[in-house]
Amino acid sequence: MNVLITEYLRINLDTENYECRRCGKVLVSARENYKKGLLVYDRDPREIHKPLLDTSKYERTYSPNPQWCRILEYYCPQCGTMMEVEYVPPGHPPLHDIELDIDALKVQWKDRPEVKEVPIGPVPPRRGHHHHGHSH
C-alpha cells in the first residue's frame, strides 16, 4: 500500500520505504530522513536571487550572501524530479521536515483503498456538515 506524502514523495507501507511518485524509485527507509535518498545540489543563492545593485559599487545588493545562506535543491536520483528546496546556513545538515509514525499509518490505512493520485476538483462536503441554505 502506497500513501501519498508530498507532490513527488510517497511511502510504501509494505516495505516501509520512501519512493519517488514520478518514477517509483525506492529512495530510503521511511524511518529515516527522505532527503538521504536524494541527490543534493548546493546552490549559490546569487544564482537564483540576482543582485539588484551593482556589486562593484555596493556591498549589499539585495542578493543573499553565500557566506550566510545556501540553497539546497533535492532531486530523485533516477528521474531527476526536484522534490524539495531549502534555504540553510552553509554546512547545515538537511532539515528533517517529515517524520512519520509508520505504525500508526499502517493502522490508519489498513482498511482504506489506495489513493493513486490526489483528486482534483471542488472540495467534497465534509461528513456531518449540512448546508441549509440560510445564513447564520
GROMACS .gro file of N, CA and C in nm:
model
  408
    1MET      N    1   0.084  -0.118   0.000
    1MET     CA    2   0.000   0.000   0.000
    1MET      C    3   0.087   0.124   0.000
    2ASN      N    4   0.066   0.211  -0.097
    2ASN     CA    5   0.137   0.338  -0.104
    2ASN      C    6   0.050   0.449  -0.049
    3VAL      N    7   0.111   0.541   0.025
    3VAL     CA    8   0.042   0.657   0.078
    3VAL      C    9   0.116   0.780   0.026
    4LEU      N   10   0.040   0.873  -0.035
    4LEU     CA   11   0.097   0.995  -0.090
    4LEU      C   12   0.136   1.088   0.024
    5ILE      N   13   0.260   1.139   0.020
    5ILE     CA   14   0.310   1.226   0.125
    5ILE      C   15   0.322   1.370   0.074
    6THR      N   16   0.391   1.389  -0.037
    6THR     CA   17   0.402   1.522  -0.099
    6THR      C   18   0.372   1.504  -0.247
    7GLU      N   19   0.389   1.612  -0.323
    7GLU     CA   20   0.361   1.607  -0.466
    7GLU      C   21   0.442   1.499  -0.536
    8TYR      N   22   0.566   1.475  -0.493
    8TYR     CA   23   0.653   1.378  -0.559
    8TYR      C   24   0.704   1.267  -0.469
    9LEU      N   25   0.654   1.259  -0.346
    9LEU     CA   26   0.703   1.161  -0.249
    9LEU      C   27   0.588   1.076  -0.196
   10ARG      N   28   0.612   0.947  -0.187
   10ARG     CA   29   0.514   0.857  -0.126
   10ARG      C   30   0.588   0.761  -0.034
   11ILE      N   31   0.510   0.694   0.053
   11ILE     CA   32   0.565   0.590   0.138
   11ILE      C   33   0.498   0.459   0.100
   12ASN      N   34   0.578   0.356   0.085
   12ASN     CA   35   0.527   0.220   0.064
   12ASN      C   36   0.519   0.157   0.202
   13LEU      N   37   0.397   0.138   0.252
   13LEU     CA   38   0.380   0.086   0.388
   13LEU      C   39   0.421  -0.060   0.401
   14ASP      N   40   0.420  -0.134   0.289
   14ASP     CA   41   0.460  -0.275   0.295
   14ASP      C   42   0.612  -0.289   0.314
   15THR      N   43   0.689  -0.207   0.242
   15THR     CA   44   0.835  -0.214   0.251
   15THR      C   45   0.893  -0.111   0.348
   16GLU      N   46   0.808  -0.017   0.392
   16GLU     CA   47   0.850   0.093   0.479
   16GLU      C   48   0.960   0.177   0.416
   17ASN      N   49   0.945   0.205   0.286
   17ASN     CA   50   1.041   0.287   0.214
   17ASN      C   51   0.972   0.408   0.154
   18TYR      N   52   1.049   0.518   0.144
   18TYR     CA   53   1.005   0.632   0.065
   18TYR      C   54   1.032   0.600  -0.081
   19GLU      N   55   0.944   0.645  -0.169
   19GLU     CA   56   0.959   0.624  -0.313
   19GLU      C   57   0.926   0.753  -0.387
   20CYS      N   58   0.984   0.769  -0.505
   20CYS     CA   59   0.951   0.880  -0.594
   20CYS      C   60   0.816   0.850  -0.659
   21ARG      N   61   0.725   0.944  -0.652
   21ARG     CA   62   0.593   0.923  -0.714
   21ARG      C   63   0.600   0.929  -0.865
   22ARG      N   64   0.699   0.997  -0.920
   22ARG     CA   65   0.707   1.009  -1.066
   22ARG      C   66   0.759   0.881  -1.130
   23CYS      N   67   0.866   0.820  -1.074
   23CYS     CA   68   0.927   0.704  -1.141
   23CYS      C   69   0.924   0.576  -1.058
   24GLY      N   70   0.885   0.584  -0.930
   24GLY     CA   71   0.878   0.466  -0.845
   24GLY      C   72   1.009   0.425  -0.780
   25LYS      N   73   1.116   0.503  -0.800
   25LYS     CA   74   1.246   0.471  -0.741
   25LYS      C   75   1.237   0.462  -0.589
   26VAL      N   76   1.288   0.353  -0.533
   26VAL     CA   77   1.298   0.340  -0.387
   26VAL      C   78   1.411   0.430  -0.341
   27LEU      N   79   1.380   0.520  -0.246
   27LEU     CA   80   1.477   0.621  -0.205
   27LEU      C   81   1.553   0.584  -0.079
   28VAL      N   82   1.481   0.556   0.030
   28VAL     CA   83   1.545   0.530   0.158
   28VAL      C   84   1.437   0.479   0.253
   29SER      N   85   1.478   0.419   0.363
   29SER     CA   86   1.382   0.374   0.465
   29SER      C   87   1.298   0.492   0.512
   30ALA      N   88   1.168   0.468   0.526
   30ALA     CA   89   1.078   0.574   0.571
   30ALA      C   90   1.098   0.606   0.719
   31ARG      N   91   1.183   0.532   0.785
   31ARG     CA   92   1.215   0.563   0.925
   31ARG      C   93   1.336   0.658   0.934
   32GLU      N   94   1.385   0.702   0.817
   32GLU     CA   95   1.495   0.798   0.809
   32GLU      C   96   1.447   0.925   0.740
   33ASN      N   97   1.533   1.025   0.734
   33ASN     CA   98   1.503   1.147   0.660
   33ASN      C   99   1.505   1.112   0.510
   34TYR      N  100   1.394   1.139   0.441
   34TYR     CA  101   1.383   1.102   0.299
   34TYR      C  102   1.492   1.168   0.214
   35LYS      N  103   1.546   1.280   0.258
   35LYS     CA  104   1.647   1.352   0.181
   35LYS      C  105   1.777   1.273   0.169
   36LYS      N  106   1.799   1.175   0.258
   36LYS     CA  107   1.919   1.092   0.250
   36LYS      C  108   1.922   1.010   0.120
   37GLY      N  109   1.805   0.985   0.062
   37GLY     CA  110   1.798   0.907  -0.061
   37GLY      C  111   1.796   0.991  -0.187
   38LEU      N  112   1.814   1.123  -0.174
   38LEU     CA  113   1.806   1.212  -0.288
   38LEU      C  114   1.942   1.272  -0.323
   39LEU      N  115   1.955   1.316  -0.447
   39LEU     CA  116   2.072   1.393  -0.487
   39LEU      C  117   2.053   1.535  -0.439
   40VAL      N  118   2.161   1.600  -0.397
   40VAL     CA  119   2.150   1.738  -0.349
   40VAL      C  120   2.241   1.828  -0.432
   41TYR      N  121   2.186   1.943  -0.470
   41TYR     CA  122   2.262   2.044  -0.542
   41TYR      C  123   2.272   2.165  -0.449
   42ASP      N  124   2.393   2.194  -0.403
   42ASP     CA  125   2.421   2.304  -0.312
   42ASP      C  126   2.441   2.430  -0.396
   43ARG      N  127   2.339   2.518  -0.399
   43ARG     CA  128   2.341   2.633  -0.489
   43ARG      C  129   2.389   2.760  -0.420
   44ASP      N  130   2.463   2.838  -0.493
   44ASP     CA  131   2.497   2.973  -0.450
   44ASP      C  132   2.369   3.055  -0.466
   45PRO      N  133   2.321   3.119  -0.360
   45PRO     CA  134   2.193   3.189  -0.370
   45PRO      C  135   2.194   3.304  -0.471
   46ARG      N  136   2.312   3.355  -0.506
   46ARG     CA  137   2.319   3.464  -0.605
   46ARG      C  138   2.281   3.417  -0.744
   47GLU      N  139   2.286   3.282  -0.768
   47GLU     CA  140   2.242   3.228  -0.897
   47GLU      C  141   2.090   3.239  -0.911
   48ILE      N  142   2.021   3.230  -0.801
   48ILE     CA  143   1.874   3.232  -0.801
   48ILE      C  144   1.822   3.374  -0.780
   49HIS      N  145   1.880   3.444  -0.683
   49HIS     CA  146   1.838   3.580  -0.649
   49HIS      C  147   1.948   3.676  -0.696
   50LYS      N  148   1.940   3.716  -0.821
   50LYS     CA  149   2.042   3.802  -0.881
   50LYS      C  150   2.053   3.935  -0.806
   51PRO      N  151   2.174   3.987  -0.792
   51PRO     CA  152   2.191   4.118  -0.727
   51PRO      C  153   2.110   4.226  -0.800
   52LEU      N  154   2.046   4.313  -0.723
   52LEU     CA  155   1.968   4.422  -0.781
   52LEU      C  156   2.052   4.549  -0.800
   53LEU      N  157   2.166   4.554  -0.730
   53LEU     CA  158   2.256   4.669  -0.741
   53LEU      C  159   2.391   4.623  -0.792
   54ASP      N  160   2.466   4.713  -0.845
   54ASP     CA  161   2.599   4.686  -0.900
   54ASP      C  162   2.691   4.635  -0.789
   55THR      N  163   2.738   4.512  -0.803
   55THR     CA  164   2.823   4.450  -0.700
   55THR      C  165   2.959   4.517  -0.687
   56SER      N  166   3.002   4.590  -0.790
   56SER     CA  167   3.131   4.660  -0.781
   56SER      C  168   3.119   4.791  -0.702
   57LYS      N  169   2.997   4.839  -0.686
   57LYS     CA  170   2.976   4.967  -0.615
   57LYS      C  171   2.916   4.949  -0.476
   58TYR      N  172   2.842   4.840  -0.455
   58TYR     CA  173   2.769   4.824  -0.330
   58TYR      C  174   2.800   4.691  -0.263
   59GLU      N  175   2.816   4.696  -0.132
   59GLU     CA  176   2.841   4.573  -0.055
   59GLU      C  177   2.713   4.491  -0.043
   60ARG      N  178   2.602   4.560  -0.017
   60ARG     CA  179   2.472   4.493  -0.004
   60ARG      C  180   2.390   4.518  -0.130
   61THR      N  181   2.352   4.410  -0.196
   61THR     CA  182   2.290   4.421  -0.328
   61THR      C  183   2.150   4.361  -0.335
   62TYR      N  184   2.090   4.329  -0.220
   62TYR     CA  185   1.958   4.263  -0.213
   62TYR      C  186   1.963   4.120  -0.264
   63SER      N  187   2.082   4.063  -0.265
   63SER     CA  188   2.101   3.923  -0.301
   63SER      C  189   2.158   3.853  -0.177
   64PRO      N  190   2.112   3.732  -0.145
   64PRO     CA  191   2.164   3.664  -0.025
   64PRO      C  192   2.315   3.645  -0.031
   65ASN      N  193   2.379   3.663   0.082
   65ASN     CA  194   2.524   3.646   0.094
   65ASN      C  195   2.554   3.496   0.103
   66PRO      N  196   2.632   3.439   0.010
   66PRO     CA  197   2.660   3.296   0.011
   66PRO      C  198   2.739   3.249   0.133
   67GLN      N  199   2.801   3.342   0.207
   67GLN     CA  200   2.868   3.303   0.331
   67GLN      C  201   2.767   3.281   0.444
   68TRP      N  202   2.643   3.324   0.423
   68TRP     CA  203   2.539   3.313   0.526
   68TRP      C  204   2.423   3.225   0.483
   69CYS      N  205   2.409   3.204   0.355
   69CYS     CA  206   2.290   3.132   0.304
   69CYS      C  207   2.327   3.045   0.185
   70ARG      N  208   2.276   2.921   0.187
   70ARG     CA  209   2.288   2.831   0.072
   70ARG      C  210   2.148   2.782   0.038
   71ILE      N  211   2.128   2.746  -0.087
   71ILE     CA  212   2.002   2.689  -0.131
   71ILE      C  213   2.031   2.544  -0.167
   72LEU      N  214   1.966   2.451  -0.097
   72LEU     CA  215   1.983   2.308  -0.124
   72LEU      C  216   1.863   2.260  -0.203
   73GLU      N  217   1.890   2.207  -0.323
   73GLU     CA  218   1.786   2.150  -0.408
   73GLU      C  219   1.800   1.998  -0.403
   74TYR      N  220   1.690   1.929  -0.382
   74TYR     CA  221   1.691   1.783  -0.370
   74TYR      C  222   1.620   1.721  -0.490
   75TYR      N  223   1.687   1.621  -0.552
   75TYR     CA  224   1.637   1.558  -0.674
   75TYR      C  225   1.632   1.406  -0.661
   76CYS      N  226   1.534   1.345  -0.729
   76CYS     CA  227   1.529   1.199  -0.740
   76CYS      C  228   1.653   1.154  -0.817
   77PRO      N  229   1.727   1.056  -0.766
   77PRO     CA  230   1.849   1.012  -0.834
   77PRO      C  231   1.822   0.935  -0.963
   78GLN      N  232   1.698   0.894  -0.986
   78GLN     CA  233   1.667   0.817  -1.108
   78GLN      C  234   1.608   0.906  -1.218
   79CYS      N  235   1.504   0.984  -1.186
   79CYS     CA  236   1.436   1.059  -1.292
   79CYS      C  237   1.468   1.209  -1.289
   80GLY      N  238   1.535   1.256  -1.184
   80GLY     CA  239   1.574   1.396  -1.179
   80GLY      C  240   1.466   1.493  -1.135
   81THR      N  241   1.353   1.443  -1.088
   81THR     CA  242   1.247   1.532  -1.041
   81THR      C  243   1.292   1.606  -0.915
   82MET      N  244   1.274   1.739  -0.914
   82MET     CA  245   1.307   1.817  -0.794
   82MET      C  246   1.198   1.790  -0.690
   83MET      N  247   1.240   1.745  -0.573
   83MET     CA  248   1.145   1.708  -0.468
   83MET      C  249   1.135   1.810  -0.356
   84GLU      N  250   1.239   1.888  -0.335
   84GLU     CA  251   1.237   1.983  -0.223
   84GLU      C  252   1.346   2.086  -0.245
   85VAL      N  253   1.328   2.203  -0.185
   85VAL     CA  254   1.428   2.310  -0.185
   85VAL      C  255   1.427   2.370  -0.045
   86GLU      N  256   1.545   2.398   0.008
   86GLU     CA  257   1.551   2.463   0.139
   86GLU      C  258   1.666   2.563   0.144
   87TYR      N  259   1.643   2.668   0.222
   87TYR     CA  260   1.743   2.771   0.246
   87TYR      C  261   1.803   2.745   0.383
   88VAL      N  262   1.935   2.726   0.388
   88VAL     CA  263   2.002   2.694   0.514
   88VAL      C  264   2.136   2.767   0.520
   89PRO      N  265   2.192   2.781   0.642
   89PRO     CA  266   2.329   2.834   0.652
   89PRO      C  267   2.428   2.735   0.590
   90PRO      N  268   2.539   2.781   0.538
   90PRO     CA  269   2.638   2.690   0.480
   90PRO      C  270   2.679   2.582   0.580
   91GLY      N  271   2.686   2.457   0.534
   91GLY     CA  272   2.729   2.346   0.617
   91GLY      C  273   2.619   2.286   0.704
   92HIS      N  274   2.502   2.345   0.702
   92HIS     CA  275   2.390   2.294   0.784
   92HIS      C  276   2.343   2.160   0.726
   93PRO      N  277   2.314   2.062   0.812
   93PRO     CA  278   2.264   1.934   0.759
   93PRO      C  279   2.123   1.951   0.701
   94PRO      N  280   2.080   1.857   0.618
   94PRO     CA  281   1.944   1.865   0.563
   94PRO      C  282   1.841   1.873   0.675
   95LEU      N  283   1.742   1.959   0.656
   95LEU     CA  284   1.634   1.971   0.754
   95LEU      C  285   1.554   1.841   0.756
   96HIS      N  286   1.513   1.800   0.874
   96HIS     CA  287   1.430   1.679   0.889
   96HIS      C  288   1.286   1.728   0.903
   97ASP      N  289   1.222   1.754   0.789
   97ASP     CA  290   1.092   1.820   0.789
   97ASP      C  291   0.972   1.725   0.789
   98ILE      N  292   0.995   1.597   0.764
   98ILE     CA  293   0.886   1.499   0.766
   98ILE      C  294   0.930   1.380   0.851
   99GLU      N  295   0.856   1.353   0.956
   99GLU     CA  296   0.882   1.236   1.039
   99GLU      C  297   0.747   1.170   1.064
  100LEU      N  298   0.730   1.050   1.010
  100LEU     CA  299   0.601   0.982   1.015
  100LEU      C  300   0.597   0.873   1.121
  101ASP      N  301   0.480   0.855   1.180
  101ASP     CA  302   0.456   0.741   1.268
  101ASP      C  303   0.407   0.628   1.178
  102ILE      N  304   0.500   0.547   1.130
  102ILE     CA  305   0.469   0.445   1.030
  102ILE      C  306   0.372   0.341   1.085
  103ASP      N  307   0.389   0.302   1.209
  103ASP     CA  308   0.299   0.203   1.268
  103ASP      C  309   0.156   0.256   1.274
  104ALA      N  310   0.139   0.383   1.309
  104ALA     CA  311   0.005   0.443   1.311
  104ALA      C  312  -0.051   0.455   1.170
  105LEU      N  313   0.034   0.488   1.073
  105LEU     CA  314  -0.013   0.495   0.933
  105LEU      C  315  -0.064   0.360   0.884
  106LYS      N  316   0.006   0.253   0.920
  106LYS     CA  317  -0.037   0.119   0.879
  106LYS      C  318  -0.176   0.088   0.933
  107VAL      N  319  -0.200   0.124   1.059
  107VAL     CA  320  -0.332   0.101   1.119
  107VAL      C  321  -0.436   0.188   1.050
  108GLN      N  322  -0.403   0.313   1.028
  108GLN     CA  323  -0.495   0.408   0.967
  108GLN      C  324  -0.536   0.367   0.826
  109TRP      N  325  -0.444   0.310   0.749
  109TRP     CA  326  -0.469   0.278   0.608
  109TRP      C  327  -0.506   0.131   0.583
  110LYS      N  328  -0.511   0.046   0.685
  110LYS     CA  329  -0.529  -0.097   0.661
  110LYS      C  330  -0.661  -0.130   0.594
  111ASP      N  331  -0.768  -0.054   0.617
  111ASP     CA  332  -0.898  -0.082   0.557
  111ASP      C  333  -0.939   0.021   0.453
  112ARG      N  334  -0.848   0.106   0.412
  112ARG     CA  335  -0.879   0.210   0.313
  112ARG      C  336  -0.831   0.167   0.175
  113PRO      N  337  -0.898   0.216   0.071
  113PRO     CA  338  -0.847   0.191  -0.064
  113PRO      C  339  -0.725   0.280  -0.090
  114GLU      N  340  -0.631   0.229  -0.167
  114GLU     CA  341  -0.512   0.306  -0.201
  114GLU      C  342  -0.549   0.424  -0.290
  115VAL      N  343  -0.492   0.540  -0.262
  115VAL     CA  344  -0.512   0.660  -0.344
  115VAL      C  345  -0.390   0.672  -0.435
  116LYS      N  346  -0.414   0.664  -0.565
  116LYS     CA  347  -0.302   0.670  -0.661
  116LYS      C  348  -0.266   0.814  -0.697
  117GLU      N  349  -0.366   0.900  -0.710
  117GLU     CA  350  -0.346   1.040  -0.744
  117GLU      C  351  -0.438   1.125  -0.659
  118VAL      N  352  -0.393   1.243  -0.626
  118VAL     CA  353  -0.475   1.335  -0.548
  118VAL      C  354  -0.594   1.376  -0.633
  119PRO      N  355  -0.716   1.368  -0.579
  119PRO     CA  356  -0.832   1.409  -0.658
  119PRO      C  357  -0.826   1.558  -0.688
  120ILE      N  358  -0.866   1.594  -0.807
  120ILE     CA  359  -0.866   1.734  -0.848
  120ILE      C  360  -1.011   1.777  -0.870
  121GLY      N  361  -1.043   1.892  -0.821
  121GLY     CA  362  -1.178   1.944  -0.836
  121GLY      C  363  -1.223   2.012  -0.710
  122PRO      N  364  -1.353   2.039  -0.701
  122PRO     CA  365  -1.401   2.108  -0.580
  122PRO      C  366  -1.384   2.021  -0.457
  123VAL      N  367  -1.371   2.086  -0.344
  123VAL     CA  368  -1.356   2.015  -0.218
  123VAL      C  369  -1.490   1.947  -0.187
  124PRO      N  370  -1.488   1.815  -0.164
  124PRO     CA  371  -1.615   1.747  -0.134
  124PRO      C  372  -1.667   1.791   0.002
  125PRO      N  373  -1.800   1.787   0.021
  125PRO     CA  374  -1.854   1.826   0.151
  125PRO      C  375  -1.806   1.731   0.259
  126ARG      N  376  -1.784   1.787   0.379
  126ARG     CA  377  -1.739   1.705   0.491
  126ARG      C  378  -1.857   1.627   0.547
  127ARG      N  379  -1.828   1.509   0.600
  127ARG     CA  380  -1.932   1.428   0.662
  127ARG      C  381  -1.991   1.501   0.781
  128GLY      N  382  -2.122   1.492   0.795
  128GLY     CA  383  -2.188   1.552   0.910
  128GLY      C  384  -2.213   1.700   0.894
  129HIS      N  385  -2.168   1.761   0.783
  129HIS     CA  386  -2.189   1.903   0.761
  129HIS      C  387  -2.308   1.919   0.668
  130HIS      N  388  -2.408   1.991   0.713
  130HIS     CA  389  -2.527   2.010   0.632
  130HIS      C  390  -2.545   2.158   0.605
  131HIS      N  391  -2.569   2.192   0.483
  131HIS     CA  392  -2.594   2.331   0.444
  131HIS      C  393  -2.744   2.346   0.427
  132HIS      N  394  -2.801   2.441   0.499
  132HIS     CA  395  -2.946   2.458   0.495
  132HIS      C  396  -2.989   2.574   0.409
  133GLY      N  397  -2.896   2.640   0.341
  133GLY     CA  398  -2.934   2.747   0.251
  133GLY      C  399  -2.968   2.878   0.321
  134HIS      N  400  -2.937   2.891   0.445
  134HIS     CA  401  -2.960   3.018   0.512
  134HIS      C  402  -2.833   3.060   0.587
  135SER      N  403  -2.821   3.190   0.608
  135SER     CA  404  -2.702   3.240   0.677
  135SER      C  405  -2.724   3.240   0.827
  136HIS      N  406  -2.615   3.236   0.899
  136HIS     CA  407  -2.621   3.234   1.045
  136HIS      C  408  -2.581   3.366   1.101
   0.00000   0.00000   0.00000
